[in-house]
Every structure is written in C-alpha cells, then in structure tokens.
CSV table of C-alpha atoms (C1' of nucleotides) in Angstrom, one decimal:
chain,number,residue,atom,x,y,z
A,6,UNK,CA,4.3,8.8,-18.0
A,7,UNK,CA,2.5,11.5,-16.1
A,8,UNK,CA,1.3,11.7,-12.6
A,9,UNK,CA,-2.4,12.0,-11.7
A,10,UNK,CA,-1.7,15.7,-10.9
A,11,UNK,CA,0.2,16.4,-14.1
A,12,UNK,CA,-2.6,14.9,-16.1
A,13,UNK,CA,-5.1,17.2,-14.4
A,14,UNK,CA,-3.0,20.2,-15.1
A,15,UNK,CA,-2.7,19.3,-18.8
A,16,UNK,CA,-6.4,18.7,-19.0
A,17,UNK,CA,-7.2,22.1,-17.4
A,18,UNK,CA,-4.7,23.9,-19.7
A,19,UNK,CA,-6.3,22.2,-22.7
A,20,UNK,CA,-9.7,23.4,-21.7
A,21,UNK,CA,-8.6,26.9,-20.9
A,22,UNK,CA,-6.7,27.0,-24.2
A,23,UNK,CA,-10.1,26.7,-26.0
A,24,UNK,CA,-10.9,30.2,-24.8
A,25,UNK,CA,-7.5,32.0,-24.9
A,26,UNK,CA,-4.3,31.4,-26.7
A,27,UNK,CA,-1.9,31.9,-23.8
A,28,UNK,CA,-3.2,30.3,-20.6
A,29,UNK,CA,-2.4,32.3,-17.5
A,30,UNK,CA,-1.2,31.1,-14.2
A,31,UNK,CA,-4.1,32.6,-12.3
A,32,UNK,CA,-6.7,31.0,-14.6
A,33,UNK,CA,-5.1,27.6,-14.0
A,34,UNK,CA,-5.0,28.2,-10.3
A,35,UNK,CA,-8.6,29.1,-10.1
A,36,UNK,CA,-9.7,26.1,-12.2
A,37,UNK,CA,-7.6,23.7,-10.2
A,38,UNK,CA,-8.7,25.1,-6.9
A,39,UNK,CA,-5.1,25.8,-5.9
A,40,UNK,CA,-2.8,28.7,-5.5
A,41,UNK,CA,-0.8,30.5,-8.2
A,42,UNK,CA,2.4,29.7,-6.5
A,43,UNK,CA,1.7,26.0,-6.8
A,44,UNK,CA,0.8,26.5,-10.5
A,45,UNK,CA,4.1,28.1,-11.2
A,46,UNK,CA,5.9,25.2,-9.7
A,47,UNK,CA,4.0,22.7,-11.8
A,48,UNK,CA,4.2,24.5,-15.1
A,49,UNK,CA,8.0,24.6,-14.7
A,50,UNK,CA,7.9,20.9,-14.3
A,51,UNK,CA,5.6,20.4,-17.3
A,52,UNK,CA,7.8,22.7,-19.4
A,53,UNK,CA,10.9,20.7,-18.4
A,54,UNK,CA,9.1,17.5,-19.5
A,55,UNK,CA,8.3,19.2,-22.9
A,56,UNK,CA,4.5,19.1,-22.4
A,57,UNK,CA,4.0,22.8,-22.5
A,58,UNK,CA,5.8,25.9,-23.8
A,59,UNK,CA,6.3,28.4,-21.0
A,60,UNK,CA,7.7,31.9,-21.0
A,61,UNK,CA,7.9,33.5,-17.6
A,62,UNK,CA,5.1,35.9,-16.9
A,63,UNK,CA,3.6,35.1,-20.3
A,64,UNK,CA,1.5,32.0,-19.6
A,65,UNK,CA,1.7,28.7,-21.3
A,66,UNK,CA,0.6,26.8,-24.4
A,67,UNK,CA,0.5,23.0,-24.9
A,68,UNK,CA,3.1,21.4,-27.1
A,69,UNK,CA,2.1,18.8,-29.5
A,70,UNK,CA,2.9,16.0,-27.0
A,71,UNK,CA,1.1,17.9,-24.2
A,72,UNK,CA,-2.0,18.4,-26.4
A,73,UNK,CA,-2.1,14.8,-27.3
A,74,UNK,CA,-1.9,13.7,-23.7
A,75,UNK,CA,-4.6,16.1,-22.8
A,76,UNK,CA,-6.9,14.9,-25.6
A,77,UNK,CA,-6.3,11.4,-24.5
A,78,UNK,CA,-7.6,12.3,-21.0
A,79,UNK,CA,-10.6,14.1,-22.4
A,80,UNK,CA,-11.3,11.0,-24.5
A,81,UNK,CA,-11.2,8.7,-21.4
A,82,UNK,CA,-13.3,11.1,-19.4
A,83,UNK,CA,-16.1,11.3,-22.0
A,84,UNK,CA,-16.1,7.5,-22.7
A,85,UNK,CA,-16.5,6.8,-19.0
A,86,UNK,CA,-19.3,9.3,-18.9
A,87,UNK,CA,-21.1,7.4,-21.7
A,88,UNK,CA,-20.5,4.2,-19.8
A,89,UNK,CA,-22.0,5.6,-16.6
A,90,UNK,CA,-25.1,7.0,-18.3
A,91,UNK,CA,-25.7,4.3,-20.9
A,92,UNK,CA,-24.8,1.2,-18.9
A,93,UNK,CA,-25.1,2.1,-15.3
A,94,UNK,CA,-28.1,4.4,-15.6
A,95,UNK,CA,-26.6,7.5,-14.0
A,96,UNK,CA,-28.2,10.8,-14.8
A,97,UNK,CA,-26.2,13.2,-17.0
A,98,UNK,CA,-25.7,15.5,-14.0
A,99,UNK,CA,-24.2,12.8,-11.8
A,100,UNK,CA,-21.3,11.5,-13.9
A,101,UNK,CA,-18.7,14.2,-13.8
A,102,UNK,CA,-17.0,13.6,-10.5
A,103,UNK,CA,-16.7,9.8,-11.0
A,104,UNK,CA,-15.4,10.3,-14.5
A,105,UNK,CA,-12.8,12.7,-13.1
A,106,UNK,CA,-11.3,9.7,-11.3
A,107,UNK,CA,-11.8,7.1,-14.0
A,108,UNK,CA,-10.1,9.2,-16.6
A,109,UNK,CA,-6.8,8.5,-14.9
A,110,UNK,CA,-6.9,4.7,-15.2
A,111,UNK,CA,-3.9,4.1,-17.4
A,112,UNK,CA,-4.6,1.1,-19.7
A,113,UNK,CA,-4.8,1.7,-23.4
A,114,UNK,CA,-6.4,-1.7,-23.9
A,115,UNK,CA,-9.1,-0.8,-21.4
A,116,UNK,CA,-10.1,2.3,-23.2
A,117,UNK,CA,-10.1,0.7,-26.6
A,118,UNK,CA,-12.3,-2.1,-25.4
A,119,UNK,CA,-14.6,0.2,-23.5
A,120,UNK,CA,-14.9,2.3,-26.7
A,121,UNK,CA,-15.9,-0.8,-28.6
A,122,UNK,CA,-18.3,-2.0,-25.8
A,123,UNK,CA,-20.0,1.4,-26.0
A,124,UNK,CA,-20.3,1.2,-29.7
A,125,UNK,CA,-17.7,3.9,-30.5
A,126,UNK,CA,-19.8,6.8,-29.4
A,127,UNK,CA,-19.1,10.2,-31.0
A,128,UNK,CA,-20.4,12.3,-28.1
A,129,UNK,CA,-20.7,12.1,-24.3
A,130,UNK,CA,-24.0,12.6,-22.4
A,131,UNK,CA,-23.6,16.4,-22.6
A,132,UNK,CA,-23.0,16.3,-26.4
A,133,UNK,CA,-19.3,17.0,-26.1
A,134,UNK,CA,-17.4,15.2,-28.9
A,135,UNK,CA,-15.3,12.2,-28.1
A,136,UNK,CA,-12.0,12.1,-29.9
A,137,UNK,CA,-11.0,8.8,-31.5
A,138,UNK,CA,-8.0,6.9,-30.5
A,139,UNK,CA,-5.8,9.0,-32.7
A,140,UNK,CA,-7.1,12.1,-31.0
A,141,UNK,CA,-9.3,13.3,-33.9
A,142,UNK,CA,-12.6,14.9,-33.2
A,143,UNK,CA,-15.6,14.4,-35.5
A,144,UNK,CA,-16.3,18.0,-36.6
A,145,UNK,CA,-19.7,19.1,-35.3
A,146,UNK,CA,-21.8,22.0,-36.4
A,147,UNK,CA,-23.3,23.6,-33.3
A,148,UNK,CA,-25.2,26.8,-32.9
A,149,UNK,CA,-26.3,28.3,-29.6
A,150,UNK,CA,-30.0,28.2,-29.0
A,151,UNK,CA,-29.8,31.9,-28.2
A,152,UNK,CA,-28.7,32.6,-31.7
A,153,UNK,CA,-31.8,31.1,-33.3
A,154,UNK,CA,-34.6,33.4,-34.7
A,155,UNK,CA,-38.3,32.9,-34.2
A,156,UNK,CA,-39.4,30.0,-36.4
A,157,UNK,CA,-36.0,28.4,-36.5
A,158,UNK,CA,-35.9,24.7,-35.5
A,159,UNK,CA,-33.3,22.1,-34.7
A,160,UNK,CA,-32.2,19.3,-32.4
A,161,UNK,CA,-30.6,19.7,-29.0
A,162,UNK,CA,-27.2,18.1,-29.4
A,163,UNK,CA,-25.2,19.6,-26.5
A,164,UNK,CA,-24.8,21.9,-23.6
A,165,UNK,CA,-22.0,24.3,-22.8
A,166,UNK,CA,-22.6,24.2,-19.0
A,167,UNK,CA,-22.1,21.0,-17.0
A,168,UNK,CA,-23.3,22.0,-13.5
A,169,UNK,CA,-25.7,19.7,-11.9
A,170,UNK,CA,-28.4,22.4,-11.2
A,171,UNK,CA,-28.3,23.5,-14.8
A,172,UNK,CA,-28.6,19.9,-16.1
A,173,UNK,CA,-31.4,19.1,-13.6
A,174,UNK,CA,-33.2,22.2,-14.8
A,175,UNK,CA,-33.1,21.1,-18.4
A,176,UNK,CA,-34.2,17.6,-17.5
A,177,UNK,CA,-37.2,19.0,-15.7
A,178,UNK,CA,-38.1,21.1,-18.7
A,179,UNK,CA,-37.7,18.1,-21.0
A,180,UNK,CA,-34.8,19.7,-22.8
A,181,UNK,CA,-32.6,16.7,-23.2
A,182,UNK,CA,-30.2,15.6,-26.0
A,183,UNK,CA,-31.9,14.6,-29.2
A,184,UNK,CA,-35.0,16.5,-28.6
A,185,UNK,CA,-36.5,18.4,-31.5
A,186,UNK,CA,-37.2,22.0,-30.8
A,187,UNK,CA,-38.6,25.1,-32.5
A,188,UNK,CA,-38.3,28.7,-31.3
A,189,UNK,CA,-41.8,30.0,-31.1
A,190,UNK,CA,-41.2,33.4,-29.5
A,191,UNK,CA,-38.5,35.6,-28.1
A,192,UNK,CA,-39.5,38.1,-25.4
A,193,UNK,CA,-38.2,41.6,-26.0
A,194,UNK,CA,-38.4,42.5,-22.3
A,195,UNK,CA,-35.9,39.9,-20.9
A,196,UNK,CA,-34.7,38.1,-23.9
A,197,UNK,CA,-36.3,34.8,-22.7
A,198,UNK,CA,-37.1,32.2,-25.3
A,199,UNK,CA,-40.3,30.3,-25.9
A,200,UNK,CA,-39.7,26.8,-27.3
A,201,UNK,CA,-42.0,24.4,-28.9
A,202,UNK,CA,-41.3,20.7,-28.2
A,203,UNK,CA,-43.2,17.8,-29.8
A,204,UNK,CA,-45.7,17.7,-26.9
A,205,UNK,CA,-45.4,20.9,-25.0
A,206,UNK,CA,-44.2,24.5,-24.9
A,207,UNK,CA,-41.6,25.8,-22.5
A,208,UNK,CA,-40.1,29.1,-21.6
A,209,UNK,CA,-36.4,29.5,-20.8
A,210,UNK,CA,-34.3,32.4,-19.8
A,211,UNK,CA,-31.7,34.0,-22.0
A,212,UNK,CA,-29.0,32.6,-19.7
A,213,UNK,CA,-30.2,29.0,-20.2
A,214,UNK,CA,-30.6,29.5,-23.9
A,215,UNK,CA,-27.0,30.5,-24.1
A,216,UNK,CA,-25.9,27.1,-22.9
A,217,UNK,CA,-28.0,24.9,-25.1
A,218,UNK,CA,-26.4,23.8,-28.4
A,219,UNK,CA,-28.5,23.1,-31.4
A,220,UNK,CA,-27.7,21.3,-34.6
A,221,UNK,CA,-29.8,23.3,-36.9
A,222,UNK,CA,-32.3,22.1,-39.5
A,223,UNK,CA,-32.1,25.5,-41.2
A,224,UNK,CA,-34.7,28.2,-41.3
A,225,UNK,CA,-38.4,27.5,-41.4
B,15,UNK,CA,-11.3,8.7,4.1
B,16,UNK,CA,-8.2,6.7,3.2
B,17,UNK,CA,-5.5,7.5,0.7
B,18,UNK,CA,-4.7,5.3,-2.3
B,19,UNK,CA,-1.7,4.0,-0.4
B,20,UNK,CA,-3.5,3.4,2.8
B,21,UNK,CA,-6.1,1.4,1.0
B,22,UNK,CA,-3.4,-0.8,-0.5
B,23,UNK,CA,-1.8,-1.4,2.9
B,24,UNK,CA,-5.2,-2.4,4.3
B,25,UNK,CA,-5.8,-4.8,1.4
B,26,UNK,CA,-2.4,-6.3,1.8
B,27,UNK,CA,-2.8,-6.8,5.5
B,28,UNK,CA,-6.2,-8.3,4.9
B,29,UNK,CA,-4.9,-10.9,2.5
B,30,UNK,CA,-1.9,-11.7,4.7
B,31,UNK,CA,-4.2,-12.1,7.6
B,32,UNK,CA,-5.8,-15.0,5.8
B,33,UNK,CA,-2.6,-17.0,6.4
B,34,UNK,CA,-1.3,-15.7,9.8
B,35,UNK,CA,-3.0,-14.1,12.8
B,36,UNK,CA,-0.4,-11.4,13.4
B,37,UNK,CA,0.8,-9.9,10.2
B,38,UNK,CA,4.5,-9.0,10.2
B,39,UNK,CA,6.2,-5.9,9.0
B,40,UNK,CA,8.5,-7.8,6.6
B,41,UNK,CA,5.7,-9.7,5.1
B,42,UNK,CA,3.9,-6.5,4.3
B,43,UNK,CA,7.0,-4.9,2.9
B,44,UNK,CA,7.6,-7.8,0.6
B,45,UNK,CA,4.0,-7.9,-0.6
B,46,UNK,CA,3.9,-4.1,-1.2
B,47,UNK,CA,7.4,-4.0,-2.8
B,48,UNK,CA,8.7,-1.6,-0.3
B,49,UNK,CA,11.0,-1.4,2.6
B,50,UNK,CA,10.3,-2.5,6.2
B,51,UNK,CA,11.1,1.0,7.4
B,52,UNK,CA,8.4,2.4,5.2
B,53,UNK,CA,5.9,-0.2,6.5
B,54,UNK,CA,6.6,0.8,10.1
B,55,UNK,CA,5.8,4.4,9.2
B,56,UNK,CA,2.6,3.5,7.6
B,57,UNK,CA,1.4,1.0,10.2
B,58,UNK,CA,1.8,3.7,12.9
B,59,UNK,CA,-0.4,5.9,10.8
B,60,UNK,CA,-3.0,3.3,10.3
B,61,UNK,CA,-2.9,2.4,14.0
B,62,UNK,CA,-3.5,6.1,14.8
B,63,UNK,CA,-6.5,6.1,12.5
B,64,UNK,CA,-7.9,3.1,14.3
B,65,UNK,CA,-7.7,0.8,11.3
B,66,UNK,CA,-5.3,-1.7,12.7
B,67,UNK,CA,-4.1,-2.8,16.2
B,68,UNK,CA,-0.4,-2.6,16.4
B,69,UNK,CA,2.0,-3.7,19.1
B,70,UNK,CA,5.6,-2.8,18.5
B,71,UNK,CA,7.6,-5.8,17.2
B,72,UNK,CA,4.5,-8.0,17.3
B,73,UNK,CA,2.9,-7.2,14.0
B,74,UNK,CA,-0.6,-6.0,13.3
B,75,UNK,CA,-4.2,-7.1,13.0
B,76,UNK,CA,-7.0,-5.3,11.4
B,77,UNK,CA,-9.7,-3.6,13.6
B,78,UNK,CA,-13.3,-4.1,12.7
B,79,UNK,CA,-13.2,-0.8,10.8
B,80,UNK,CA,-10.0,-1.7,9.1
B,81,UNK,CA,-11.4,-5.0,8.0
B,82,UNK,CA,-14.5,-3.5,6.6
B,83,UNK,CA,-12.5,-1.1,4.6
B,84,UNK,CA,-10.3,-3.8,3.3
B,85,UNK,CA,-13.3,-6.0,2.4
B,86,UNK,CA,-14.8,-3.1,0.5
B,87,UNK,CA,-11.7,-2.8,-1.6
B,88,UNK,CA,-11.6,-6.5,-2.3
B,89,UNK,CA,-15.3,-6.2,-3.3
B,90,UNK,CA,-14.5,-3.4,-5.8
B,91,UNK,CA,-11.5,-5.2,-7.1
B,92,UNK,CA,-13.4,-8.4,-7.9
B,93,UNK,CA,-16.4,-6.7,-9.3
B,94,UNK,CA,-14.2,-4.8,-11.7
B,95,UNK,CA,-12.5,-8.0,-12.7
B,96,UNK,CA,-15.9,-9.5,-13.6
B,97,UNK,CA,-16.7,-6.4,-15.6
B,98,UNK,CA,-13.4,-6.6,-17.5
B,99,UNK,CA,-13.9,-10.3,-18.3
B,100,UNK,CA,-17.6,-10.5,-18.9
B,101,UNK,CA,-18.2,-7.1,-20.6
B,102,UNK,CA,-14.9,-6.1,-22.1
B,103,UNK,CA,-13.7,-9.6,-23.0
B,104,UNK,CA,-10.4,-9.5,-21.2
B,105,UNK,CA,-8.8,-12.9,-20.4
B,106,UNK,CA,-8.7,-13.9,-16.8
B,107,UNK,CA,-5.0,-13.5,-16.7
B,108,UNK,CA,-5.1,-9.9,-18.0
B,109,UNK,CA,-7.4,-8.2,-15.5
B,110,UNK,CA,-5.4,-8.0,-12.3
B,111,UNK,CA,-3.4,-4.8,-12.8
B,112,UNK,CA,-6.2,-2.7,-14.2
B,113,UNK,CA,-8.5,-3.9,-11.3
B,114,UNK,CA,-5.7,-2.7,-8.9
B,115,UNK,CA,-6.3,0.8,-10.2
B,116,UNK,CA,-10.1,0.6,-10.5
B,117,UNK,CA,-10.6,-0.7,-7.0
B,118,UNK,CA,-9.6,2.8,-5.7
B,119,UNK,CA,-12.4,4.7,-7.4
B,120,UNK,CA,-14.4,6.0,-4.5
B,121,UNK,CA,-18.1,6.1,-5.3
B,122,UNK,CA,-20.4,3.9,-3.4
B,123,UNK,CA,-23.1,4.5,-6.0
B,124,UNK,CA,-20.8,3.4,-8.8
B,125,UNK,CA,-20.1,0.0,-7.2
B,126,UNK,CA,-23.7,-0.7,-6.4
B,127,UNK,CA,-24.8,0.1,-9.9
B,128,UNK,CA,-21.9,-1.9,-11.3
B,129,UNK,CA,-22.8,-4.8,-9.1
B,130,UNK,CA,-26.4,-4.7,-10.4
B,131,UNK,CA,-25.2,-4.3,-14.0
B,132,UNK,CA,-23.1,-7.4,-13.7
B,133,UNK,CA,-26.0,-9.3,-12.2
B,134,UNK,CA,-24.7,-9.5,-8.6
B,135,UNK,CA,-22.0,-12.0,-9.3
B,136,UNK,CA,-20.9,-14.2,-6.4
B,137,UNK,CA,-17.4,-14.8,-7.7
B,138,UNK,CA,-14.7,-13.1,-9.8
B,139,UNK,CA,-13.1,-14.7,-12.9
B,140,UNK,CA,-10.7,-16.7,-10.7
B,141,UNK,CA,-13.5,-18.1,-8.5
B,142,UNK,CA,-12.7,-15.8,-5.6
B,143,UNK,CA,-15.9,-14.9,-3.7
B,144,UNK,CA,-17.3,-11.3,-4.0
B,145,UNK,CA,-18.5,-9.9,-0.7
B,146,UNK,CA,-21.9,-8.2,-0.8
B,147,UNK,CA,-22.3,-4.5,0.0
B,148,UNK,CA,-22.5,-5.4,3.7
B,149,UNK,CA,-19.2,-7.2,3.5
B,150,UNK,CA,-20.6,-10.7,3.7
B,151,UNK,CA,-19.2,-13.5,1.7
B,152,UNK,CA,-21.3,-16.4,0.4
B,153,UNK,CA,-19.6,-19.3,2.1
B,154,UNK,CA,-18.0,-21.6,-0.4
B,155,UNK,CA,-17.0,-25.2,-0.1
B,156,UNK,CA,-13.7,-25.6,-1.9
B,157,UNK,CA,-11.3,-28.5,-1.9
B,158,UNK,CA,-7.9,-28.5,-3.6
B,159,UNK,CA,-7.6,-30.7,-6.6
B,160,UNK,CA,-4.5,-32.3,-5.1
B,161,UNK,CA,-6.6,-33.6,-2.3
B,162,UNK,CA,-8.9,-35.6,-4.6
B,163,UNK,CA,-8.5,-39.4,-4.8
B,164,UNK,CA,-8.5,-41.4,-8.1
B,165,UNK,CA,-12.1,-41.6,-9.2
B,166,UNK,CA,-13.2,-38.4,-7.4
B,167,UNK,CA,-14.9,-35.8,-9.6
B,168,UNK,CA,-16.0,-32.2,-9.3
B,169,UNK,CA,-16.2,-28.8,-10.9
B,170,UNK,CA,-13.4,-26.3,-11.2
B,171,UNK,CA,-14.6,-23.3,-9.2
B,172,UNK,CA,-11.5,-21.4,-8.4
B,173,UNK,CA,-7.7,-21.0,-8.5
B,174,UNK,CA,-5.4,-20.1,-5.6
B,175,UNK,CA,-2.7,-18.6,-7.9
B,176,UNK,CA,-3.3,-15.6,-10.0
B,177,UNK,CA,-0.1,-15.3,-12.0
B,178,UNK,CA,-0.6,-14.8,-15.7
B,179,UNK,CA,1.7,-17.8,-16.7
B,180,UNK,CA,-0.3,-20.1,-14.4
B,181,UNK,CA,-3.6,-18.9,-15.7
B,182,UNK,CA,-2.5,-19.1,-19.4
B,183,UNK,CA,-1.3,-22.6,-18.7
B,184,UNK,CA,-4.7,-23.7,-17.4
B,185,UNK,CA,-6.4,-22.0,-20.3
B,186,UNK,CA,-4.2,-24.0,-22.7
B,187,UNK,CA,-5.1,-27.3,-20.9
B,188,UNK,CA,-8.8,-26.4,-21.0
B,189,UNK,CA,-9.0,-26.2,-17.3
B,190,UNK,CA,-11.2,-23.2,-16.9
B,191,UNK,CA,-13.9,-22.3,-14.3
B,192,UNK,CA,-17.0,-24.4,-14.5
B,193,UNK,CA,-15.3,-27.4,-16.2
B,194,UNK,CA,-16.4,-30.8,-15.0
B,195,UNK,CA,-13.4,-33.0,-14.1
B,196,UNK,CA,-12.6,-36.4,-12.8
B,197,UNK,CA,-9.3,-37.7,-11.4
B,198,UNK,CA,-8.4,-40.7,-13.5
B,199,UNK,CA,-4.9,-41.4,-12.1
B,200,UNK,CA,-2.2,-40.1,-9.7
B,201,UNK,CA,1.4,-40.9,-10.6
B,202,UNK,CA,3.4,-42.3,-7.7
B,203,UNK,CA,6.7,-41.1,-9.1
B,204,UNK,CA,6.1,-37.3,-9.2
B,205,UNK,CA,2.6,-36.9,-7.8
B,206,UNK,CA,1.3,-35.6,-11.1
B,207,UNK,CA,-2.4,-36.0,-11.7
B,208,UNK,CA,-4.3,-37.3,-14.7
B,209,UNK,CA,-7.6,-35.6,-15.3
B,210,UNK,CA,-10.5,-36.6,-17.4
B,211,UNK,CA,-12.4,-33.8,-19.0
B,212,UNK,CA,-15.6,-34.2,-21.0
B,213,UNK,CA,-13.7,-34.3,-24.3
B,214,UNK,CA,-10.1,-35.1,-23.4
B,215,UNK,CA,-7.6,-36.3,-20.9
B,216,UNK,CA,-4.8,-34.0,-19.4
B,217,UNK,CA,-1.9,-34.5,-17.1
B,218,UNK,CA,-1.0,-31.8,-14.7
B,219,UNK,CA,1.9,-31.5,-12.2
B,220,UNK,CA,1.4,-31.7,-8.5
B,221,UNK,CA,2.3,-28.0,-8.3
B,222,UNK,CA,-0.5,-27.1,-10.7
B,223,UNK,CA,-3.0,-29.4,-8.9
B,224,UNK,CA,-2.4,-27.6,-5.6
B,225,UNK,CA,-3.7,-24.4,-7.0
B,226,UNK,CA,-6.9,-25.6,-8.6
B,227,UNK,CA,-10.0,-25.5,-6.4
B,228,UNK,CA,-12.8,-28.0,-6.9
B,229,UNK,CA,-16.3,-28.0,-5.6
B,230,UNK,CA,-16.7,-31.6,-5.1
B,231,UNK,CA,-19.6,-33.8,-6.3
B,232,UNK,CA,-18.4,-36.4,-3.7
B,233,UNK,CA,-16.7,-39.7,-4.3
B,234,UNK,CA,-17.4,-41.9,-7.4
C,24,DT,C1',22.8,-19.0,28.2
C,25,DT,C1',25.6,-16.5,25.5
C,26,DT,C1',26.3,-15.7,20.7
C,27,DT,C1',24.4,-15.1,16.2
C,28,DA,C1',20.9,-14.1,13.0
C,29,DT,C1',16.7,-12.0,11.9
C,30,DT,C1',13.2,-8.7,12.4
C,31,DT,C1',11.7,-4.3,13.5
C,32,DT,C1',12.2,0.3,14.7
C,33,DT,C1',14.4,4.9,14.9
C,34,DA,C1',16.8,8.8,13.0
C,35,DG,C1',17.6,11.6,9.5
C,36,DG,C1',16.8,12.7,4.5
C,37,DT,C1',14.5,13.0,-0.3
C,38,DA,C1',10.9,14.0,-3.9
C,39,DA,C1',6.2,15.5,-5.1
C,40,DA,C1',2.7,18.7,-4.5
C,41,DT,C1',1.1,21.8,-1.9
C,42,DC,C1',1.1,26.3,1.1
C,43,DT,C1',2.1,31.5,2.9
C,44,DA,C1',4.4,35.7,2.6
C,45,DA,C1',7.1,38.7,0.2
C,46,DA,C1',9.5,40.2,-4.0
C,47,DA,C1',9.5,41.1,-8.9
C,48,DA,C1',7.5,41.8,-13.4
C,49,DT,C1',3.7,43.2,-16.1
C,50,DT,C1',-0.4,45.8,-17.1
C,51,DA,C1',-3.6,49.6,-16.3
C,52,DT,C1',-4.6,54.2,-14.7
C,53,DT,C1',-4.0,58.8,-13.8
D,4,DA,C1',5.8,58.6,-17.8
D,5,DA,C1',5.0,57.8,-13.1
D,6,DT,C1',2.1,55.6,-10.0
D,7,DA,C1',-1.1,52.1,-8.7
D,8,DA,C1',-3.0,47.6,-9.3
D,9,DT,C1',-2.6,43.1,-10.8
D,10,DT,C1',-0.3,39.0,-12.0
D,11,DT,C1',3.4,36.0,-11.4
D,12,DT,C1',7.4,34.3,-9.3
D,13,DT,C1',10.6,33.2,-5.6
D,14,DA,C1',11.8,31.7,-1.0
D,15,DG,C1',11.1,28.9,2.6
D,16,DA,C1',7.8,25.4,5.0
D,17,DT,C1',4.7,21.5,5.3
D,18,DT,C1',2.8,16.8,4.4
D,19,DT,C1',2.9,12.2,2.4
D,20,DA,C1',5.2,8.3,1.3
D,21,DC,C1',9.2,6.9,0.5
D,22,DC,C1',14.4,5.8,1.3
D,23,DT,C1',19.3,4.3,3.8
D,24,DA,C1',21.9,3.3,7.6
D,25,DA,C1',22.2,2.3,12.2
D,26,DA,C1',20.3,0.9,16.6
D,27,DA,C1',17.2,-2.0,19.3
D,28,DA,C1',14.3,-5.9,20.1
D,29,DT,C1',13.2,-10.6,19.3
D,30,DA,C1',14.1,-15.3,17.9
D,31,DA,C1',17.2,-19.0,16.8
D,32,DA,C1',21.5,-21.6,17.3
D,33,DA,C1',25.6,-23.0,19.4
DNA sequence: TTTTATTTTTAGGTAAATCTAAAAATTATT
DNA sequence: AATAATTTTTAGATTTACCTAAAAATAAAA
C-alpha cells in the first residue's frame, strides 16, 4: 500500500518516463513543485519498496510493479474526469484538480463500478486513453494537427495540453473532441493553420495546432 | 482550511456531541482509534484555530465555525453514500468506508453538482438526514421501533446502527428503508418483537428493534 | 474526608514528508 | 584535461500526527 504522496511520485515519474528513459531528480522536483532534496529522499524510499530502479546520480525508472501502480492511478484519474464531465456537467478545463484528489480513493470495487456506470469509456474528456483494469491501453492512432497538409481531414480526438486557458480557447473556437475538421490553408509567414469545420472556418496558431490530436481519415 | 485529520476530529466530536454536551478526551480517542494523549494534542490545535471551545479537563464543544465545518463533512459523506448506492449499486452496508474517504474531497462545486445529480436527496441509504448546502437539516420525526405498541404501524425510515452485520441482517429479514410494517406482537419473555410486513411476518430481537427507526402512521 | 480509581495532560520521542545549505558527483565548456 | 556549470546528494532541521510513560487533576468509593 502506498501513501498519497508516494502515489503522486509514481504518477509523475510515469508521465515523465513517456518523454525520457531515465527520469531525473530535477524533473520530478519541478513537476511535483518540490525541492530536489525532497525528491532524493522519496526516490530512495520508492526504490527500497521495489517500485522504482534507482542508480545514484543516474535518475530512476519504474519497475513492473511501480508501473502497474502508476497506471492504476492514471486509470482512476481519467475515469473520474469522465464522471465529472459526463455526469456532473463540468467543463473539460475544470476537472483536473478534483480528479487529482479523487484518484487516490483506494477502493478497487469503486473503480470497477464507476467504470461500468460510465459505460467503460476508452478515453477521458481530453482524449487521453483510459487503461482497462488490467492496465492495458487501447492503442490509438493519433497525429498532431500541425502535421496535416492542406486538404487533409480528420476528427479531433485529443489534446496534448491540459491547461485551462488552452482548453477554454479551443472551446471558444469550437474545436472540441469529436469535431470533424479539414485543413484549408497553412500560412507561410507564421505557420498558422486555417481549419474548416462543418459550419465555419477558424484560424489557429502553430502553437495551438501542435497540441491538437487528430485521428486521420487519410488524404483528400 | 483543515487537514484530513482535523476534519475527522471535527466530525467525531460532532457525532459525540449528539449524545453528550461536553465531549471528553477519552471518548474521542476511542472513536478515532487513537490514544488520549494524541487527542489532547489535536484538541489544543483545534481550539487555537477557533473550531472548538476547550477547557482543560472539561472536554470540548464545537464553536459555530467548527460545527459548520463538521456538518459540511457529514453532508459530503451522506451524499457520497447516496451516490454509491443509487448510482453504483453498492449495498447499504458496503458504503461507509469509501464514503469516509470521499467526504474529504474539497471542492464545493463538486458537492453542489453531485447533490443536483442525485436529485437533492434528503436522507442517506441508512435514513440519516442530509443537511442542505447551508447546513440545515430537514426535521424528521422518528420513533424507535422498540417504542411501538402492538397494533402500531409505520414505515421504516432509518437505522441507528450502521455496522455491516446489522444491516445485512435487516436486509435478509426484508426490513429495508421504505418498508411498511406493523407490530403484531411483543413477547413478554425476551421483549422480542413480531412484525407484519406486506408479504410476511418476521420476529426480531429487542436489540434489533432498538435500532430501527419508524416514521409513525399513528396508532391502529 | 482520605484513599482509590479514572481521566486528562505533560514531557519527551518517532516517522513521514518536507525544507535549506553545503558537499559531492556528473556534465559541459574552454 | 582542467575548469566551470549543473545536477544530485547529504546533513541537519522543521512540521504534523502520532506514540509511551509518568504526572496531575478530577471523580468515585471507602
């Protein structure tokens, strides 16, 4: 059994490990809003518990057990987000903080029943995949909107940025999950992308386009 | 803002205060499964924060602020219990422990929306009243089943014992909330009570009868 | 009203998770 | 390869919520 704090460390390490193989002390500290010295203390503890492999000065990697634990927390987090949006009518930019708390409620039965109640969703309100109870992810085929060529079309199925301002911005533009889009133009000058929606045309910056994930319908 | 532990102390004191005016250190310790010395430490802290009034060796009482905080936790606890039973199909004897965790999730918005989602319930699965967001309880008119005379009838609207064995026992006998009952006999020998239900007749011990709450339809 | 029993508090200590400041190891730069 | 910069670790403290053991206050009994 892990403490609240240990769970948060594991989750953070898990997410950082998606970018780099060996996760560094400073990276964890920054993510957890704490000091490197505190991280060193905690990673020693997690290593003692067999949840991470740790070589001094070389960063850490999750063990099989550690990874499973982390995935379980991610699962809970995302299921709660679905609950908040689908059942309690929260907006997709409002759910993160509450889900951060809910993810630590430790009842397996609760999560299984919640999963069922929600209809076994495969993705959270931001399009992030929800692992099943065995920790397996449905494999998804995402492409960044920025990578589309003029004429390409697809469906918005995720975002790779979860900040409230970003999500509110998308909402305002009508760029929400499930929307069908087509790239109608790319501006040479600033790389901004013009997008055709069913009912309108919007222009988004390169920066925004980077963080929108599309499940492609292929070329036009 | 209170810590998880502080909230549990306040809740415990609140419940104990339903029985006695001044809540004693030992009573809190027993309820919280901790030692009196630890309780003394904590009640000093809560007194410093203005959540309880505390006179050394004389026990404690909740201040207005403390009481409001406690009621808010009770509200959350009971709303979550309704969620677990009504939406996730937990049995009434299975919800307590999970609700003990969920009650500490600190988002006002969450609870308001949950309340609405559940249809603003007035009582939890055990018949305990749920305070509204201003901390006000709908006043209820309960009488203990044990106090009914032969011939009296009423509706089961609550229980004053929440242990799983007790609740499972009632479930097996068909004595669940909302059931219409009539007392058909009281045994002189052991004080056990014979009860007529719509479809059957059951016999319950005095001890069980003490913990069933009836909203009376008056005498027969 | 002493004596005894119970309750409560104090004193001093522990474990978890944090911190600051300084030392050590690693990596990058000249 | 030596020096500088960065990263990481150690050492020593702090805070929260506990604990045990002993002292003090209160309540009950002789």
